[in-house]
Short mmCIF file of C-alpha atoms in Angstrom, two decimals:
data_model
loop_
_atom_site.label_atom_id
_atom_site.label_comp_id
_atom_site.label_asym_id
_atom_site.label_seq_id
_atom_site.Cartn_x
_atom_site.Cartn_y
_atom_site.Cartn_z
CA MET A 11 108.21 120.13 152.33
CA VAL A 12 111.11 122.08 153.06
CA THR A 13 110.40 125.67 154.80
CA ARG A 14 112.61 128.34 155.15
CA ARG A 15 111.91 129.12 158.59
CA GLU A 16 114.45 131.90 158.50
CA LEU A 17 113.29 133.89 155.48
CA ASP A 18 109.68 133.65 156.54
CA GLU A 19 110.29 134.95 160.04
CA GLY A 20 111.81 137.63 158.07
CA LEU A 21 109.03 138.19 155.84
CA LYS A 22 106.39 138.06 158.29
CA GLN A 23 108.37 141.18 160.10
CA LEU A 24 108.20 142.83 157.33
CA GLN A 25 104.50 142.65 157.23
CA ASP A 26 103.79 143.28 160.91
CA MET A 27 105.91 146.35 160.18
CA LEU A 28 103.85 147.35 157.44
CA ILE A 29 100.58 146.79 159.45
CA HIS A 30 102.22 148.97 162.10
CA MET A 31 103.09 151.83 159.91
CA GLY A 32 100.20 151.67 157.82
CA ASP A 33 98.15 152.16 161.51
CA ILE A 34 100.46 155.36 162.20
CA VAL A 35 99.73 157.06 158.87
CA GLU A 36 95.91 156.44 159.38
CA LYS A 37 96.21 157.96 162.71
CA ALA A 38 98.37 160.30 161.75
CA LEU A 39 95.72 161.88 158.81
CA GLU A 40 92.82 160.98 161.05
CA GLU A 41 94.72 163.23 164.25
CA ALA A 42 95.54 166.06 161.46
CA MET A 43 92.27 166.70 159.92
CA ALA A 44 90.95 166.76 163.55
CA SER A 45 93.40 169.30 164.57
CA LEU A 46 92.81 171.49 161.46
CA VAL A 47 89.05 171.29 161.87
CA ASN A 48 89.23 172.05 165.49
CA LEU A 49 92.25 174.15 164.61
CA ASP A 50 93.64 173.10 167.47
CA ALA A 51 97.58 173.94 167.14
CA ASP A 52 98.86 171.96 170.10
CA GLU A 53 97.49 168.79 168.86
CA ALA A 54 98.70 169.91 165.07
CA ARG A 55 102.43 170.19 166.72
CA ARG A 56 102.62 166.93 168.59
CA ILE A 57 101.56 165.37 165.12
CA VAL A 58 104.50 166.73 163.54
CA ALA A 59 106.63 166.03 166.50
CA GLU A 60 106.08 162.41 166.10
CA ASP A 61 106.59 161.98 162.31
CA PRO A 62 110.33 160.30 162.75
CA ALA A 63 108.94 157.59 164.70
CA LEU A 64 107.52 156.51 160.97
CA ASN A 65 110.65 157.53 159.45
CA ARG A 66 112.83 155.27 161.43
CA ILE A 67 109.90 152.22 161.04
CA GLU A 68 110.36 152.55 157.08
CA GLU A 69 114.42 152.75 157.93
CA GLN A 70 114.15 149.59 159.85
CA ILE A 71 112.29 147.89 156.86
CA SER A 72 114.60 148.91 154.57
CA GLU A 73 117.28 147.38 156.79
CA SER A 74 115.50 143.87 157.12
CA GLY A 75 114.79 144.09 153.22
CA ALA A 76 118.44 144.19 152.69
CA ARG A 77 119.39 141.88 155.25
CA LEU A 78 117.06 139.23 153.88
CA ILE A 79 118.58 139.88 150.01
CA ALA A 80 121.79 139.24 151.10
CA THR A 81 121.79 136.27 153.33
CA GLN A 82 118.98 134.69 151.82
CA GLN A 83 118.66 134.73 148.44
CA PRO A 84 115.21 135.53 147.88
CA VAL A 85 114.26 134.81 144.27
CA ALA A 86 110.37 134.88 142.48
CA LYS A 87 107.40 135.42 145.05
CA ASP A 88 109.64 136.11 147.96
CA LEU A 89 111.89 138.35 146.06
CA ARG A 90 108.96 140.00 144.96
CA LYS A 91 107.40 140.17 148.44
CA ILE A 92 110.55 141.98 149.36
CA LEU A 93 110.53 144.20 146.65
CA ALA A 94 106.93 145.07 147.02
CA ALA A 95 107.48 145.48 151.28
CA LEU A 96 110.19 148.32 150.54
CA LYS A 97 108.14 150.30 147.72
CA ILE A 98 105.11 150.00 150.38
CA ALA A 99 107.17 151.45 153.06
CA SER A 100 108.32 154.49 150.72
CA ASP A 101 104.89 155.43 150.06
CA LEU A 102 103.63 155.17 153.61
CA GLU A 103 106.27 157.15 154.79
CA ARG A 104 105.67 159.87 152.30
CA MET A 105 101.95 159.58 153.44
CA GLY A 106 103.23 159.79 157.00
CA ASP A 107 104.79 163.27 155.62
CA LEU A 108 101.89 164.26 154.04
CA ALA A 109 99.71 163.91 157.18
CA VAL A 110 102.44 166.00 158.71
CA ASP A 111 101.87 168.72 155.92
CA ILE A 112 98.06 168.68 157.28
CA ALA A 113 99.09 169.77 160.84
CA LYS A 114 101.30 172.05 159.52
CA ALA A 115 98.54 174.07 157.96
CA ALA A 116 96.67 173.52 161.12
CA ILE A 117 99.74 175.03 162.98
CA ARG A 118 99.43 178.29 160.42
CA LEU A 119 95.76 179.01 160.89
CA GLU A 120 96.22 179.07 164.46
CA GLY A 121 94.58 182.34 165.76
CA GLN A 122 92.41 182.45 163.16
CA THR A 123 88.76 181.69 162.09
CA LEU A 124 87.78 179.34 159.60
CA ILE A 125 86.09 180.77 156.46
CA LYS A 126 83.50 178.26 156.30
CA PRO A 127 82.85 174.87 157.77
CA LEU A 128 85.17 172.26 156.53
CA ILE A 129 82.60 169.35 155.14
CA ASP A 130 84.40 167.79 151.72
CA LEU A 131 87.83 168.25 153.28
CA PRO A 132 87.03 165.47 155.73
CA ARG A 133 84.92 163.53 153.49
CA MET A 134 87.92 163.45 151.19
CA ALA A 135 90.20 162.34 154.04
CA ASP A 136 87.56 159.38 155.50
CA LEU A 137 87.73 158.40 152.04
CA VAL A 138 91.74 158.34 152.08
CA LYS A 139 91.56 156.66 155.21
CA THR A 140 89.66 153.79 154.21
CA MET A 141 91.97 153.36 151.26
CA ILE A 142 94.88 153.47 153.64
CA SER A 143 93.60 150.28 155.62
CA GLU A 144 92.49 148.70 152.49
CA SER A 145 95.72 149.16 151.20
CA ILE A 146 97.65 147.44 153.46
CA ARG A 147 95.20 144.97 154.22
CA SER A 148 95.05 144.08 150.11
CA TYR A 149 99.03 143.34 150.65
CA VAL A 150 98.37 140.86 153.95
CA GLU A 151 95.75 138.90 152.11
CA GLU A 152 97.57 138.99 148.72
CA ASN A 153 94.04 140.28 147.00
CA VAL A 154 94.08 141.82 143.99
CA ASP A 155 90.62 142.71 143.65
CA LEU A 156 91.02 144.97 146.47
CA ALA A 157 94.27 146.38 145.15
CA TYR A 158 92.85 146.98 142.13
CA LYS A 159 90.04 148.51 144.01
CA MET A 160 92.63 151.48 144.80
CA ALA A 161 92.36 152.55 141.44
CA LYS A 162 88.63 153.71 141.94
CA ASP A 163 88.55 154.99 144.99
CA ASP A 164 91.09 157.50 143.75
CA ASP A 165 89.33 158.49 141.31
CA GLN A 166 86.35 159.29 143.72
CA VAL A 167 88.85 161.63 145.38
CA ASP A 168 90.08 163.47 142.39
CA THR A 169 86.51 164.22 141.95
CA LEU A 170 85.88 165.32 145.58
CA PHE A 171 89.34 167.32 145.02
CA GLY A 172 87.88 168.96 141.90
CA VAL A 173 84.41 169.96 144.33
CA VAL A 174 86.90 171.76 146.89
CA PHE A 175 89.41 173.26 144.55
CA MET A 176 86.65 174.95 142.41
CA ASP A 177 84.78 175.85 146.14
CA LEU A 178 87.89 177.79 147.62
CA ALA A 179 88.49 179.13 143.97
CA ALA A 180 85.04 180.85 144.15
CA ILE A 181 85.62 182.13 147.91
CA MET A 182 88.83 183.54 146.59
CA VAL A 183 86.95 185.33 144.05
CA GLU A 184 84.56 186.72 146.11
CA ASN A 185 86.38 187.52 149.59
CA PRO A 186 90.03 188.19 148.67
CA LYS A 187 90.96 188.39 152.37
CA SER A 188 90.59 184.80 152.50
CA ILE A 189 93.29 184.27 149.69
CA ASN A 190 95.90 183.11 152.31
CA GLN A 191 93.65 180.50 154.15
CA SER A 192 91.55 179.46 150.56
CA MET A 193 95.16 178.80 149.31
CA LEU A 194 96.40 177.01 152.75
CA LEU A 195 92.89 174.52 152.35
CA SER A 196 93.55 173.63 148.84
CA PHE A 197 96.98 172.65 149.62
CA VAL A 198 95.29 170.37 152.57
CA ALA A 199 93.30 169.18 149.29
CA ARG A 200 96.22 168.42 147.52
CA TYR A 201 97.93 166.68 150.38
CA ILE A 202 94.90 164.34 151.09
CA GLU A 203 94.90 163.70 147.19
CA ARG A 204 98.39 162.82 147.32
CA ILE A 205 98.13 160.23 150.41
CA ALA A 206 95.46 158.65 148.11
CA ASP A 207 97.79 158.51 145.09
CA HIS A 208 100.23 156.84 147.55
CA ALA A 209 97.52 154.41 148.55
CA THR A 210 96.56 153.43 144.78
CA ASN A 211 100.63 152.80 144.41
CA ILE A 212 100.40 150.24 147.38
CA GLY A 213 97.46 148.88 145.57
CA GLU A 214 100.17 148.56 142.20
CA SER A 215 102.81 146.92 144.39
CA VAL A 216 100.77 144.11 145.42
CA VAL A 217 99.74 143.72 142.17
CA TYR A 218 103.27 143.06 141.28
CA LEU A 219 103.54 140.64 144.56
CA VAL A 220 101.08 138.70 142.99
CA THR A 221 100.87 138.40 139.72
CA GLY A 222 104.88 139.82 138.77
CA LYS A 223 103.35 142.39 136.26
CA ARG A 224 103.20 146.09 136.98
CA PRO A 225 100.05 147.67 136.28
CA ASP A 226 99.41 151.49 136.33
CA LEU A 227 96.48 152.43 138.58
CA ASN A 228 97.39 155.92 138.61
CA MET B 23 115.13 134.12 119.84
CA GLY B 24 118.45 134.33 117.74
CA GLU B 25 120.11 131.46 115.67
CA LYS B 26 119.24 128.34 116.95
CA ALA B 27 122.29 126.22 118.21
CA PHE B 28 120.59 122.81 118.12
CA PHE B 29 116.71 121.84 119.31
CA THR B 30 115.68 118.40 120.64
CA LYS B 31 111.95 117.00 119.58
CA ASP B 32 110.21 114.13 121.86
CA LEU B 33 113.40 113.54 123.29
CA SER B 34 112.98 110.53 125.59
CA VAL B 35 115.67 108.58 127.75
CA TYR B 36 114.78 104.89 129.72
CA TYR B 37 117.00 103.07 131.99
CA GLY B 38 115.74 99.49 131.15
CA GLU B 39 112.24 100.06 132.02
CA LYS B 40 112.45 103.48 133.54
CA GLN B 41 111.44 106.54 131.75
CA ALA B 42 114.00 109.34 132.68
CA ILE B 43 112.95 112.11 130.67
CA LYS B 44 109.68 112.02 128.87
CA LYS B 45 109.40 113.42 125.46
CA ILE B 46 111.66 117.07 125.96
CA SER B 47 111.21 119.62 122.86
CA MET B 48 113.52 122.02 123.85
CA ASP B 49 115.27 124.83 121.48
CA PHE B 50 118.97 126.32 122.34
CA PRO B 51 120.16 129.52 120.77
CA SER B 52 123.54 130.46 119.45
CA ARG B 53 125.71 132.19 121.91
CA GLU B 54 123.68 131.49 124.90
CA VAL B 55 123.71 130.00 128.15
CA ILE B 56 121.02 127.57 129.57
CA ALA B 57 120.94 126.56 132.89
CA LEU B 58 119.28 123.33 133.43
CA ILE B 59 118.05 123.20 137.10
CA GLY B 60 115.65 120.48 139.00
CA PRO B 61 116.10 118.38 141.85
CA SER B 62 118.36 115.26 141.84
CA GLY B 63 116.73 112.57 139.90
CA CYS B 64 114.91 115.35 137.79
CA GLY B 65 116.76 114.13 134.79
CA LYS B 66 118.74 117.27 133.83
CA SER B 67 121.88 115.66 133.71
CA THR B 68 120.86 112.80 131.69
CA PHE B 69 119.33 114.93 129.29
CA LEU B 70 122.61 116.64 129.11
CA ARG B 71 124.41 113.46 128.61
CA SER B 72 122.16 112.63 125.81
CA LEU B 73 123.14 116.02 124.01
CA ASN B 74 126.55 114.14 123.28
CA ARG B 75 125.57 110.96 123.13
CA MET B 76 127.18 109.91 126.66
CA ASN B 77 124.05 107.93 127.51
CA ASP B 78 125.24 104.77 124.71
CA VAL B 79 127.80 103.71 127.29
CA ILE B 80 125.18 103.09 129.52
CA PRO B 81 124.19 99.42 129.67
CA GLY B 82 120.23 99.51 129.79
CA ALA B 83 119.93 103.21 128.07
CA ARG B 84 117.50 103.57 125.45
CA VAL B 85 116.86 106.74 123.94
CA GLU B 86 114.07 107.90 121.89
CA GLY B 87 113.45 110.93 119.82
CA GLN B 88 115.24 113.40 118.01
CA ILE B 89 118.59 115.85 118.83
CA TRP B 90 118.80 118.03 115.41
CA ILE B 91 122.03 119.62 115.20
CA ASP B 92 123.10 121.44 111.83
CA GLY B 93 120.37 119.71 109.89
CA ARG B 94 121.28 116.30 111.22
CA ASP B 95 119.63 114.15 113.76
CA ILE B 96 122.64 112.95 116.05
CA ASN B 97 121.07 109.79 117.08
CA ASP B 98 120.79 108.68 113.55
CA PRO B 99 123.14 105.40 113.69
CA ALA B 100 125.28 107.12 110.65
CA THR B 101 126.71 109.66 113.34
CA ASP B 102 130.19 109.81 113.77
CA VAL B 103 130.38 110.01 117.55
CA VAL B 104 134.08 111.10 117.89
CA LEU B 105 133.16 113.86 115.41
CA LEU B 106 129.85 114.90 117.13
CA ARG B 107 131.88 115.36 120.34
CA GLN B 108 134.21 117.68 118.78
CA LYS B 109 131.44 119.84 118.25
CA ILE B 110 129.92 119.25 121.31
CA GLY B 111 132.18 119.60 123.98
CA MET B 112 131.46 118.13 127.35
CA VAL B 113 132.90 119.54 130.97
CA TRP B 114 132.81 117.19 134.03
CA GLN B 115 132.08 118.30 137.65
CA LYS B 116 135.38 117.13 138.62
CA PRO B 117 138.17 118.24 136.64
CA ASN B 118 139.71 115.51 134.68
CA PRO B 119 142.84 116.49 133.07
CA PHE B 120 144.96 113.77 131.29
CA HIS B 121 148.13 112.67 133.25
CA LYS B 122 149.87 114.77 130.75
CA SER B 123 151.68 118.30 130.36
CA ILE B 124 149.72 121.53 130.18
CA TYR B 125 150.15 121.46 126.47
CA GLU B 126 150.00 118.13 125.96
CA ASN B 127 146.10 118.24 127.18
CA ILE B 128 145.49 121.04 125.05
CA ALA B 129 147.08 119.45 122.05
CA PHE B 130 145.57 116.39 122.37
CA GLY B 131 142.42 116.63 120.67
CA PRO B 132 143.48 118.76 117.70
CA ARG B 133 146.07 116.31 117.03
CA TYR B 134 143.37 113.47 117.42
CA HIS B 135 141.40 115.14 114.26
CA GLY B 136 144.43 115.13 112.15
CA ILE B 137 146.77 118.61 113.25
CA ARG B 138 150.33 117.40 112.94
CA ASP B 139 151.84 120.93 112.56
CA LYS B 140 153.74 122.26 115.64
CA LYS B 141 153.46 125.98 114.98
CA LYS B 142 149.63 125.03 114.53
CA LEU B 143 149.02 123.75 117.51
CA ASP B 144 151.50 125.82 119.39
CA GLU B 145 148.78 128.42 117.88
CA ILE B 146 145.77 126.17 119.12
CA VAL B 147 147.38 125.88 123.09
CA GLU B 148 147.65 129.62 123.15
CA SER B 149 144.15 130.96 121.84
CA SER B 150 142.78 128.36 123.99
CA LEU B 151 144.58 129.23 127.40
CA ARG B 152 143.70 132.66 126.41
CA LYS B 153 140.36 131.85 125.61
CA THR B 154 140.19 130.60 129.13
CA ALA B 155 141.94 133.06 130.74
CA LEU B 156 144.74 130.51 131.56
CA TRP B 157 147.48 131.81 129.23
CA ASP B 158 149.04 134.28 131.76
CA GLU B 159 148.97 131.87 134.68
CA VAL B 160 150.05 128.53 132.85
CA LYS B 161 152.72 130.07 129.92
CA ASP B 162 155.86 130.05 131.83
CA ARG B 163 155.38 126.04 132.53
CA LEU B 164 153.20 124.75 129.26
CA HIS B 165 155.38 121.55 129.54
CA ARG B 166 154.87 120.51 133.63
CA SER B 167 151.81 118.37 134.61
CA ALA B 168 148.61 119.32 134.41
CA LEU B 169 148.08 117.94 137.79
CA ALA B 170 150.46 120.45 139.55
CA LEU B 171 147.62 122.95 138.80
CA SER B 172 144.84 123.70 141.35
CA GLY B 173 141.46 122.65 141.27
CA GLY B 174 139.83 125.92 139.54
CA GLN B 175 142.92 125.90 136.96
CA GLN B 176 142.12 122.37 135.91
CA GLN B 177 139.12 122.90 135.11
CA ARG B 178 139.65 126.17 133.05
CA LEU B 179 142.13 124.03 131.46
CA CYS B 180 139.54 121.54 130.87
CA ILE B 181 137.54 123.99 129.37
CA ALA B 182 140.40 125.07 127.39
CA ARG B 183 141.13 121.13 126.35
CA SER B 184 137.00 121.27 125.00
CA VAL B 185 137.56 124.75 123.30
CA ALA B 186 140.87 123.75 121.16
CA VAL B 187 138.74 121.27 119.14
CA GLN B 188 136.36 124.18 117.77
CA PRO B 189 133.23 122.93 119.32
CA SER B 190 130.00 125.33 118.84
CA ILE B 191 128.40 123.70 121.65
CA LEU B 192 129.87 122.95 125.60
CA LEU B 193 127.97 120.87 127.75
CA MET B 194 129.06 121.55 131.56
CA ASP B 195 127.77 119.13 134.21
CA GLU B 196 127.98 121.00 137.42
CA PRO B 197 131.48 122.61 136.23
CA ALA B 198 132.09 124.44 139.78
CA SER B 199 130.56 122.64 142.39
CA ALA B 200 133.80 121.04 143.60
CA LEU B 201 135.43 124.39 143.22
CA ASP B 202 136.26 127.20 145.91
CA PRO B 203 134.65 130.36 145.76
CA VAL B 204 137.15 132.26 143.94
CA SER B 205 137.61 129.56 141.25
CA THR B 206 133.98 129.69 140.82
CA ALA B 207 133.81 133.11 139.93
CA LYS B 208 136.64 132.43 137.54
CA VAL B 209 134.90 129.85 135.79
CA GLU B 210 131.60 131.61 135.67
CA GLU B 211 133.40 134.79 134.45
CA LEU B 212 134.42 132.36 131.32
CA ILE B 213 131.19 131.13 130.90
CA ALA B 214 130.03 134.85 130.21
CA GLU B 215 133.21 135.39 127.94
CA LEU B 216 132.88 131.73 126.18
CA LYS B 217 128.96 132.35 125.36
CA ARG B 218 129.94 135.27 122.57
CA GLU B 219 131.58 131.91 120.39
CA TYR B 220 129.36 128.94 121.86
CA CYS B 221 125.82 127.71 123.18
CA ILE B 222 126.50 126.74 126.42
CA VAL B 223 124.20 124.52 128.34
CA ILE B 224 124.90 123.90 132.23
CA VAL B 225 123.76 121.51 134.67
CA THR B 226 123.92 122.96 137.81
CA HIS B 227 122.80 122.33 141.84
CA ASN B 228 123.67 126.35 142.55
CA MET B 229 120.73 128.24 141.53
CA TYR B 230 121.96 131.20 142.26
CA GLN B 231 124.78 130.19 140.22
CA ALA B 232 122.10 129.34 137.09
CA ALA B 233 120.51 132.72 137.99
CA ARG B 234 124.02 134.46 137.67
CA VAL B 235 125.21 132.76 134.36
CA SER B 236 122.53 131.96 132.47
CA ASP B 237 120.02 133.55 129.89
CA LYS B 238 117.73 131.00 130.04
CA THR B 239 116.39 128.42 132.34
CA ALA B 240 114.72 125.15 132.03
CA PHE B 241 113.08 123.71 134.99
CA PHE B 242 113.37 119.62 135.34
CA LEU B 243 111.03 117.74 137.59
CA MET B 244 110.53 113.93 137.36
CA GLY B 245 111.43 113.81 134.10
CA ASP B 246 109.26 116.48 132.64
CA LEU B 247 110.26 119.97 131.66
CA VAL B 248 108.44 121.91 133.52
CA GLU B 249 109.17 125.40 132.40
CA TYR B 250 111.79 126.83 130.04
CA ASP B 251 112.23 130.73 129.46
CA THR B 252 114.11 133.72 130.23
CA THR B 253 116.36 133.82 133.26
CA GLN B 254 114.79 136.66 134.30
CA LYS B 255 111.60 135.50 134.33
CA ILE B 256 112.14 132.36 135.25
CA PHE B 257 113.92 134.08 138.75
CA THR B 258 111.30 136.95 139.34
CA ASN B 259 108.11 135.65 138.43
CA PRO B 260 107.95 131.42 137.17
CA SER B 261 104.87 130.62 135.59
CA HIS B 262 104.44 127.22 137.64
CA ARG B 263 103.73 126.65 141.54
CA SER B 264 106.75 124.11 141.57
CA THR B 265 108.85 126.36 139.58
CA ASP B 266 108.67 128.97 141.85
CA ASP B 267 108.90 126.14 144.99
CA TYR B 268 111.73 124.83 143.77
CA ILE B 269 114.06 127.79 142.76
CA SER B 270 112.74 129.41 146.79
CA GLY B 271 114.19 126.47 148.14
CA ARG B 272 110.80 125.54 149.27
CA PHE B 273 111.03 121.47 148.27
CA GLY B 274 113.42 119.11 146.70
#
């Protein structure tokens, strides 16, 4: 059995960087939500400041992928693994941006009190956090079943998004003074929902990696 | 698939007791490039050579099964092998021009097949050299020795020589493996041009060349045809594990 050390090591590095990005995104979402629930603007500003680190890893993945394609001429599954990694990195980078958007919402709420205790938004975020870690695990394990599970989880997130949005709309009708904050919280719900869409995209990339076919899970 | 140039049915070749290729059935579309790939000894060159009965001259070689071209099985004893090889040209790994002038290398085939008219021969020489993108490089020295050409030019001359007798199929056995990268690129470009008129079957050890030049790829392993599909499918998502391992450079 001939091995391809250089290529295999490159693929392993890509995978390690993706795992690292996944961890960062998961943590960013968790901390952004905490800063919102606690209305802790300082914490939120720290999260915003950390985003460039995630972008740098995405650039590294992009460069490593290009280098492997140029120097190792990967084909078939090796090629799909690199293409999937590039796509996943771009999804994770967008997820990081959305976590930052949540932190920015917390900053804009600085000095206010919340119009209602946040219950469903953290529930959505918890679901989505699990999706992030499971989507990355599906890549590492090349686990198609877990990748398809993203679609189901995404439906749940969408349902919760609908509930949150209707609640906030009702509050706006009752209390026009809350419109500003309600709008902001609706945006946050939307950001979380978008993160779930990106996790679902990761599931699609994993199905492509394993089967060569591109499903539509969203 | 468009029009079929030819097809094989249950084609087997034996060298003595050893079965080198095993009951291969394949369709070859017109005006497409088909690459045959596989590790050394997989049978791809044997298969290629059987397509214009080059195995006839190998002692102990025995062919079973059929190769259908123009409604006839070429393994039929009544086949005129000379006419067959006019229809199915062969380009070898190392350029093998005749020890003659550039002009005579091209004119040899048509003259052999009965064309005597000087003007007609001139036309064939020019059009064959144009088809192989050699005309501009050699038009001022047509009567000088072909051996003075560079390796890459010699190989294109050999392709021009095959083209001169108006074949419908061109077989190429590692046509660029002895060439430098620039000459290789020229030959590959030429293959892309020539497929407008001919069905081209190419054996190559260079998988990336197969990926670049061919429309369809066949993967051979130990005399079996493991997988035959569009080149895009083979190189992005092959159906067989052994194909994936081979093209990924993980065995062989």
